[in-house]
Amino acid sequence: MDEITQLDRLRSEIPLPELADLRAEERRLLEEIAGPARSHPARRTGRWARPRIGLRPRLLIAGGLALAVATGIVVAGTERKVVRPVPPIASQPVAAVSVLVHASDNAARHPELHPRPGQYLVYESRTMNPVESNTASGHSRYLARGKRTVWYPVAGTSVDGFIAGETLPSKPYPGWPLPPEAKQPPARTGPEKLADFDQRAGFLRTDYAYLSRLPADTAGMRRHLFTRLEHSTNPYTEAWSRVAGMLREAYLPAAQRAALFRAAATIPGVVSVPVSTDAAGRKGVAAALVVRELGIREEYIFDPKTYQYLGERSVVIDAARAKAPVGSVLTSSALLRVSVADSAPPVRPR
């Protein structure tokens, strides 16, 4: 299928460029990886500018879209540091990654938060996740729904965070009856300590202090997404999951956010989904990756006009693997509000 045909299938909210516009988009993506982006709003002021290391990318050009693979030797002073190559970039039509391209272009147009050390970033969201249990009556499945507010320190891990929640009426798991244990009345919990431990590797931290120091260029952010995935059986799926970890309950400065979307667009297999809905019922467009071993499509949803991140969901595309009918939504979330607080909430006794 050619690029123009794929573009025609997108919703009207996504601009449908002419061939000349596609070529211009192609050149811009290439420049984004091969060198400093001169046209990106987040970089014009130089606010997030970082010294660039003399890196000579090897270009991989195929079909209509040219992208770069960041490989080679970095020289700093007299030291020579070997940069481990990340998995190669597979050329993709512009239409396949158009949502992420637009999200990157609009990253600097949203109001910016400027949290300070000692403060907390507060995330308000809705969630839906599958629950499985074994009871006296047998094995059961259902979809648990809830609201949650999480306080994360500007610098620190989830161990230093707090959470308050409210349960919402559960939904049946597709093809399963709603079990008795899922019919509990709504209840509120917290605020309470969020976690007793955090098993994530240090380079996967998602606190603002750490994220704000990540590369603000596409190639550097892509290297971050593929860190230590050299021997992974499915590095693209894992890199896509890491993108979610930096969006779900995390906040990046505009420059890093734009770089993240551009880097995510280089992951092979990423497609644009013209219609998607988050856990709060908001309609949007999505960027997605099929996880074939699970039989699902992982979608990251954006506002169709502003391209601000809304939430995510997983949709069944293989009934046998997912054990649910095709088209079923198994997980869903909606990021409703992000704000800054000077202190953590008082902990409610259990």
Tab-separated table of C-alpha atoms in Angstrom:
chain	number	residue	atom	x	y	z
A	1	MET	CA	0.000	0.000	0.000
A	2	ASP	CA	1.495	3.404	-0.960
A	3	GLU	CA	1.882	6.340	1.425
A	4	ILE	CA	-0.856	8.492	-0.097
A	5	THR	CA	-3.398	5.652	0.204
A	6	GLN	CA	-2.542	5.208	3.880
A	7	LEU	CA	-2.931	8.933	4.454
A	8	ASP	CA	-6.379	8.895	2.830
A	9	ARG	CA	-7.556	6.417	5.445
A	10	LEU	CA	-6.854	8.696	8.371
A	11	ARG	CA	-9.554	10.856	9.928
A	12	SER	CA	-10.108	14.405	8.808
A	13	GLU	CA	-8.612	15.668	12.080
A	14	ILE	CA	-5.213	14.563	10.827
A	15	PRO	CA	-4.024	16.913	8.094
A	16	LEU	CA	-3.627	15.198	4.734
A	17	PRO	CA	-0.578	16.755	3.098
A	18	GLU	CA	0.275	16.882	-0.545
A	19	LEU	CA	3.215	14.939	-1.932
A	20	ALA	CA	5.442	18.000	-1.541
A	21	ASP	CA	4.444	18.182	2.116
A	22	LEU	CA	5.337	14.518	2.588
A	23	ARG	CA	8.773	15.167	1.140
A	24	ALA	CA	9.199	18.164	3.434
A	25	GLU	CA	8.198	16.002	6.412
A	26	GLU	CA	10.701	13.399	5.283
A	27	ARG	CA	13.492	15.966	5.176
A	28	ARG	CA	12.541	17.326	8.583
A	29	LEU	CA	12.669	13.882	10.201
A	30	LEU	CA	16.040	13.293	8.624
A	31	GLU	CA	17.385	16.625	9.865
A	32	GLU	CA	16.006	15.898	13.345
A	33	ILE	CA	18.203	12.834	13.662
A	34	ALA	CA	21.174	13.910	11.582
A	35	GLY	CA	21.648	17.285	13.239
A	36	PRO	CA	20.132	20.080	15.330
A	37	ALA	CA	16.524	20.899	14.453
A	38	ARG	CA	16.436	24.517	13.308
A	39	SER	CA	12.692	24.770	12.946
A	40	HIS	CA	11.374	23.139	16.123
A	41	PRO	CA	9.719	25.672	18.462
A	42	ALA	CA	11.159	24.033	21.577
A	43	ARG	CA	14.691	24.654	20.366
A	44	ARG	CA	14.514	28.159	18.923
A	45	THR	CA	15.046	29.808	22.289
A	46	GLY	CA	17.931	27.535	23.203
A	47	ARG	CA	16.386	27.049	26.619
A	48	TRP	CA	16.965	23.308	26.669
A	49	ALA	CA	20.018	23.384	24.431
A	50	ARG	CA	22.729	20.880	25.284
A	51	PRO	CA	26.280	20.588	23.963
A	52	ARG	CA	26.177	18.222	21.015
A	53	ILE	CA	28.790	15.497	20.740
A	54	GLY	CA	30.449	15.032	17.385
A	55	LEU	CA	28.398	12.074	16.225
A	56	ARG	CA	28.342	11.026	12.593
A	57	PRO	CA	25.185	9.008	11.909
A	58	ARG	CA	25.018	6.341	9.256
A	59	LEU	CA	21.990	7.027	7.074
A	60	LEU	CA	19.488	4.348	6.168
A	61	ILE	CA	17.261	5.421	3.281
A	62	ALA	CA	14.475	3.225	1.951
A	63	GLY	CA	11.165	4.017	0.270
A	64	GLY	CA	9.693	7.432	1.041
A	65	LEU	CA	11.104	8.077	4.523
A	66	ALA	CA	14.759	8.580	5.415
A	67	LEU	CA	15.868	8.048	8.991
A	68	ALA	CA	19.218	7.658	10.693
A	69	VAL	CA	20.919	5.072	12.858
A	70	ALA	CA	23.091	6.550	15.572
A	71	THR	CA	26.234	4.419	15.654
A	72	GLY	CA	29.993	4.810	15.752
A	73	ILE	CA	32.640	6.311	18.008
A	74	VAL	CA	32.220	9.310	20.304
A	75	VAL	CA	35.441	11.234	20.945
A	76	ALA	CA	35.678	13.530	23.970
A	77	GLY	CA	39.122	14.932	24.584
A	78	THR	CA	41.549	12.043	24.392
A	79	GLU	CA	39.022	9.402	25.488
A	80	ARG	CA	37.391	7.085	22.986
A	81	LYS	CA	34.046	5.649	24.015
A	82	VAL	CA	32.368	2.977	21.928
A	83	VAL	CA	28.662	3.650	21.520
A	84	ARG	CA	26.782	0.355	21.328
A	85	PRO	CA	24.522	0.447	18.262
A	86	VAL	CA	20.797	0.346	18.838
A	87	PRO	CA	18.571	-1.812	16.617
A	88	PRO	CA	18.407	-0.433	13.078
A	89	ILE	CA	15.570	1.840	12.038
A	90	ALA	CA	13.162	0.373	9.523
A	91	SER	CA	11.831	2.887	7.029
A	92	GLN	CA	8.139	3.646	7.523
A	93	PRO	CA	5.646	5.723	5.541
A	94	VAL	CA	4.999	9.193	6.954
A	95	ALA	CA	1.331	8.233	7.357
A	96	ALA	CA	2.230	5.454	9.778
A	97	VAL	CA	3.832	7.825	12.285
A	98	SER	CA	1.859	11.010	11.575
A	99	VAL	CA	0.281	11.191	15.055
A	100	LEU	CA	3.678	11.127	16.780
A	101	VAL	CA	5.101	13.660	14.318
A	102	HIS	CA	2.235	16.054	15.070
A	103	ALA	CA	2.585	15.426	18.824
A	104	SER	CA	6.257	16.340	18.589
A	105	ASP	CA	5.537	19.486	16.574
A	106	ASN	CA	2.964	20.603	19.169
A	107	ALA	CA	4.942	19.712	22.312
A	108	ALA	CA	6.110	23.282	22.941
A	109	ARG	CA	2.655	24.782	22.370
A	110	HIS	CA	1.139	23.432	25.590
A	111	PRO	CA	1.400	25.346	28.907
A	112	GLU	CA	4.622	24.299	30.614
A	113	LEU	CA	5.036	23.272	34.261
A	114	HIS	CA	8.237	24.230	36.084
A	115	PRO	CA	8.381	22.102	39.260
A	116	ARG	CA	11.169	22.786	41.741
A	117	PRO	CA	13.155	20.392	43.949
A	118	GLY	CA	11.158	19.571	47.068
A	119	GLN	CA	7.822	19.878	45.285
A	120	TYR	CA	5.509	17.125	44.013
A	121	LEU	CA	3.974	16.479	40.616
A	122	VAL	CA	0.353	15.401	41.042
A	123	TYR	CA	-1.272	13.107	38.469
A	124	GLU	CA	-5.045	12.544	38.372
A	125	SER	CA	-6.196	9.669	36.211
A	126	ARG	CA	-8.717	6.941	35.511
A	127	THR	CA	-7.743	3.336	34.911
A	128	MET	CA	-9.182	0.013	33.818
A	129	ASN	CA	-7.208	-3.208	34.191
A	130	PRO	CA	-8.007	-6.942	34.060
A	131	VAL	CA	-8.166	-8.901	37.313
A	132	GLU	CA	-7.986	-12.675	37.608
A	133	SER	CA	-8.754	-14.612	40.762
A	134	ASN	CA	-9.419	-18.105	42.027
A	135	THR	CA	-12.265	-18.411	44.497
A	136	ALA	CA	-14.364	-21.213	45.957
A	137	SER	CA	-16.689	-20.856	42.991
A	138	GLY	CA	-13.835	-21.187	40.476
A	139	HIS	CA	-11.662	-19.057	38.255
A	140	SER	CA	-12.940	-15.581	37.446
A	141	ARG	CA	-11.969	-12.552	35.389
A	142	TYR	CA	-13.218	-8.981	35.304
A	143	LEU	CA	-12.108	-5.433	34.475
A	144	ALA	CA	-11.446	-3.299	37.549
A	145	ARG	CA	-11.979	0.444	37.154
A	146	GLY	CA	-10.957	3.321	39.348
A	147	LYS	CA	-9.813	6.885	39.847
A	148	ARG	CA	-6.415	7.639	41.320
A	149	THR	CA	-4.370	10.628	42.358
A	150	VAL	CA	-0.627	10.125	42.709
A	151	TRP	CA	1.938	12.491	44.239
A	152	TYR	CA	5.458	11.923	42.905
A	153	PRO	CA	8.407	13.925	44.216
A	154	VAL	CA	10.180	16.058	41.641
A	155	ALA	CA	13.316	14.072	42.468
A	156	GLY	CA	12.917	10.527	43.752
A	157	THR	CA	11.333	7.152	43.082
A	158	SER	CA	7.840	5.792	43.682
A	159	VAL	CA	8.936	4.810	47.198
A	160	ASP	CA	8.720	8.510	48.023
A	161	GLY	CA	5.273	8.920	46.461
A	162	PHE	CA	1.700	8.870	47.768
A	163	ILE	CA	-1.610	7.695	46.344
A	164	ALA	CA	-5.335	8.170	46.912
A	165	GLY	CA	-7.922	6.142	45.030
A	166	GLU	CA	-11.594	5.537	44.433
A	167	THR	CA	-13.049	2.358	42.970
A	168	LEU	CA	-15.594	2.569	40.158
A	169	PRO	CA	-18.087	-0.124	39.092
A	170	SER	CA	-16.254	-3.026	37.480
A	171	LYS	CA	-16.954	-4.243	33.965
A	172	PRO	CA	-17.186	-7.850	32.762
A	173	TYR	CA	-14.107	-9.269	31.102
A	174	PRO	CA	-15.065	-9.827	27.435
A	175	GLY	CA	-16.786	-13.191	27.184
A	176	TRP	CA	-16.953	-13.717	30.970
A	177	PRO	CA	-19.760	-13.039	33.473
A	178	LEU	CA	-19.161	-10.437	36.173
A	179	PRO	CA	-18.181	-12.421	39.303
A	180	PRO	CA	-19.653	-11.654	42.752
A	181	GLU	CA	-16.358	-10.277	44.090
A	182	ALA	CA	-16.407	-7.607	41.364
A	183	LYS	CA	-19.761	-6.221	42.519
A	184	GLN	CA	-18.446	-4.371	45.545
A	185	PRO	CA	-19.730	-0.831	46.235
A	186	PRO	CA	-17.412	2.094	45.440
A	187	ALA	CA	-14.809	2.817	48.092
A	188	ARG	CA	-12.105	5.411	48.738
A	189	THR	CA	-8.565	4.712	49.903
A	190	GLY	CA	-5.641	6.856	51.013
A	191	PRO	CA	-3.837	9.088	50.809
A	192	GLU	CA	-1.207	6.553	51.734
A	193	LYS	CA	2.322	5.579	50.827
A	194	LEU	CA	2.527	4.560	47.187
A	195	ALA	CA	5.130	1.764	47.315
A	196	ASP	CA	7.574	0.028	49.623
A	197	PHE	CA	10.138	-0.670	46.903
A	198	ASP	CA	10.941	0.226	43.306
A	199	GLN	CA	12.574	-2.517	41.249
A	200	ARG	CA	13.167	-0.450	38.123
A	201	ALA	CA	16.722	0.033	36.929
A	202	GLY	CA	18.144	3.479	37.596
A	203	PHE	CA	18.132	4.452	33.911
A	204	LEU	CA	14.355	3.824	33.803
A	205	ARG	CA	13.560	6.440	36.456
A	206	THR	CA	10.609	8.651	35.577
A	207	ASP	CA	10.903	11.478	38.106
A	208	TYR	CA	11.092	14.977	36.638
A	209	ALA	CA	14.642	15.649	37.850
A	210	TYR	CA	15.881	12.632	35.887
A	211	LEU	CA	13.689	13.015	32.801
A	212	SER	CA	14.666	16.669	32.380
A	213	ARG	CA	18.291	15.577	31.926
A	214	LEU	CA	17.552	13.110	29.111
A	215	PRO	CA	18.651	13.922	25.544
A	216	ALA	CA	16.598	16.571	23.770
A	217	ASP	CA	17.396	15.208	20.314
A	218	THR	CA	15.750	12.281	18.560
A	219	ALA	CA	18.831	10.097	18.161
A	220	GLY	CA	19.841	10.521	21.806
A	221	MET	CA	16.331	9.765	23.059
A	222	ARG	CA	16.172	6.690	20.838
A	223	ARG	CA	19.392	5.403	22.372
A	224	HIS	CA	17.800	5.880	25.787
A	225	LEU	CA	14.702	3.882	24.775
A	226	PHE	CA	16.883	0.991	23.596
A	227	THR	CA	19.352	1.019	26.510
A	228	ARG	CA	20.296	-2.584	27.457
A	229	LEU	CA	17.959	-4.129	24.905
A	230	GLU	CA	20.743	-5.464	22.686
A	231	HIS	CA	19.946	-9.073	23.565
A	232	SER	CA	16.188	-8.706	24.000
A	233	THR	CA	13.997	-11.076	22.004
A	234	ASN	CA	11.634	-8.203	21.194
A	235	PRO	CA	13.431	-4.864	21.663
A	236	TYR	CA	10.806	-2.889	19.739
A	237	THR	CA	7.972	-3.968	22.045
A	238	GLU	CA	10.053	-3.196	25.125
A	239	ALA	CA	11.088	0.209	23.786
A	240	TRP	CA	7.423	0.981	23.059
A	241	SER	CA	6.546	0.042	26.632
A	242	ARG	CA	9.227	2.424	27.892
A	243	VAL	CA	7.551	5.234	25.999
A	244	ALA	CA	4.401	4.597	28.046
A	245	GLY	CA	6.429	4.723	31.259
A	246	MET	CA	7.486	8.261	30.354
A	247	LEU	CA	3.910	9.372	29.566
A	248	ARG	CA	1.549	7.599	31.940
A	249	GLU	CA	2.392	9.291	35.253
A	250	ALA	CA	5.472	11.257	34.307
A	251	TYR	CA	6.204	14.764	33.070
A	252	LEU	CA	8.941	15.792	30.646
A	253	PRO	CA	10.005	19.300	29.624
A	254	ALA	CA	8.812	20.215	26.125
A	255	ALA	CA	12.161	19.553	24.437
A	256	GLN	CA	12.468	16.028	25.856
A	257	ARG	CA	8.787	15.388	25.166
A	258	ALA	CA	9.204	16.357	21.505
A	259	ALA	CA	12.314	14.163	21.232
A	260	LEU	CA	10.449	11.243	22.824
A	261	PHE	CA	7.650	11.389	20.257
A	262	ARG	CA	10.121	11.602	17.368
A	263	ALA	CA	12.138	8.699	18.786
A	264	ALA	CA	8.977	6.626	19.280
A	265	ALA	CA	8.118	7.241	15.631
A	266	THR	CA	11.308	5.410	14.612
A	267	ILE	CA	10.284	2.151	16.312
A	268	PRO	CA	9.494	-0.345	13.535
A	269	GLY	CA	5.845	-1.335	13.312
A	270	VAL	CA	4.386	1.877	14.749
A	271	VAL	CA	1.133	2.902	13.057
A	272	SER	CA	-1.432	5.674	13.410
A	273	VAL	CA	-4.955	4.788	14.548
A	274	PRO	CA	-7.605	7.292	13.373
A	275	VAL	CA	-10.140	6.659	16.161
A	276	SER	CA	-9.428	5.750	19.796
A	277	THR	CA	-11.040	6.397	23.187
A	278	ASP	CA	-9.385	6.779	26.591
A	279	ALA	CA	-10.692	5.578	29.967
A	280	ALA	CA	-12.574	8.855	30.494
A	281	GLY	CA	-14.443	8.493	27.197
A	282	ARG	CA	-12.465	11.174	25.383
A	283	LYS	CA	-12.100	10.603	21.639
A	284	GLY	CA	-8.678	10.925	20.081
A	285	VAL	CA	-6.188	9.663	17.542
A	286	ALA	CA	-3.507	7.182	18.523
A	287	ALA	CA	-0.059	5.865	17.785
A	288	ALA	CA	0.096	2.111	18.252
A	289	LEU	CA	2.251	-0.994	18.104
A	290	VAL	CA	0.987	-4.553	17.720
A	291	VAL	CA	2.287	-6.955	20.386
A	292	ARG	CA	1.740	-10.201	18.504
A	293	GLU	CA	2.749	-12.562	21.294
A	294	LEU	CA	-0.084	-11.127	23.428
A	295	GLY	CA	-2.534	-10.630	20.590
A	296	ILE	CA	-3.098	-6.948	21.364
A	297	ARG	CA	-2.454	-3.499	19.936
A	298	GLU	CA	-0.984	-0.997	22.426
A	299	GLU	CA	-2.336	2.488	21.676
A	300	TYR	CA	-1.132	5.856	22.995
A	301	ILE	CA	-3.958	8.343	22.559
A	302	PHE	CA	-3.686	12.050	21.723
A	303	ASP	CA	-6.154	14.912	21.416
A	304	PRO	CA	-7.038	15.153	17.704
A	305	LYS	CA	-6.581	18.950	17.637
A	306	THR	CA	-3.829	19.780	20.145
A	307	TYR	CA	-2.031	16.398	20.075
A	308	GLN	CA	-1.669	16.487	23.841
A	309	TYR	CA	-1.333	13.024	25.413
A	310	LEU	CA	-4.666	11.739	26.770
A	311	GLY	CA	-4.067	8.151	27.819
A	312	GLU	CA	-3.651	4.638	26.480
A	313	ARG	CA	-5.480	1.392	25.854
A	314	SER	CA	-4.832	-2.173	24.654
A	315	VAL	CA	-7.131	-3.620	22.011
A	316	VAL	CA	-7.442	-7.310	21.091
A	317	ILE	CA	-6.374	-8.171	17.545
A	318	ASP	CA	-5.885	-11.942	18.050
A	319	ALA	CA	-8.663	-13.674	19.999
A	320	ALA	CA	-6.738	-16.909	20.534
A	321	ARG	CA	-3.702	-15.247	22.073
A	322	ALA	CA	-5.559	-12.602	24.099
A	323	LYS	CA	-8.367	-14.974	25.123
A	324	ALA	CA	-10.946	-12.304	24.312
A	325	PRO	CA	-12.946	-11.310	21.224
A	326	VAL	CA	-11.214	-9.194	18.577
A	327	GLY	CA	-11.827	-5.495	19.195
A	328	SER	CA	-12.165	-5.873	22.977
A	329	VAL	CA	-10.475	-3.238	25.146
A	330	LEU	CA	-8.579	-4.971	27.964
A	331	THR	CA	-6.720	-2.071	29.564
A	332	SER	CA	-7.388	1.631	29.439
A	333	SER	CA	-6.226	4.807	31.152
A	334	ALA	CA	-6.844	8.553	30.999
A	335	LEU	CA	-4.486	11.206	32.326
A	336	LEU	CA	-6.929	13.908	33.402
A	337	ARG	CA	-4.726	16.527	35.045
A	338	VAL	CA	-1.112	17.205	35.983
A	339	SER	CA	-0.285	19.872	38.555
A	340	VAL	CA	2.402	20.886	41.049
A	341	ALA	CA	2.065	20.749	44.849
A	342	ASP	CA	4.413	22.149	47.466
A	343	SER	CA	3.959	19.183	49.796
A	344	ALA	CA	2.646	15.653	50.002
A	345	PRO	CA	-0.897	15.036	51.303
A	346	PRO	CA	-1.473	14.021	54.920
A	347	VAL	CA	-1.528	10.239	55.188
A	348	ARG	CA	-4.869	8.768	56.274
A	349	PRO	CA	-4.621	6.074	58.971
A	350	ARG	CA	-5.697	2.634	57.826
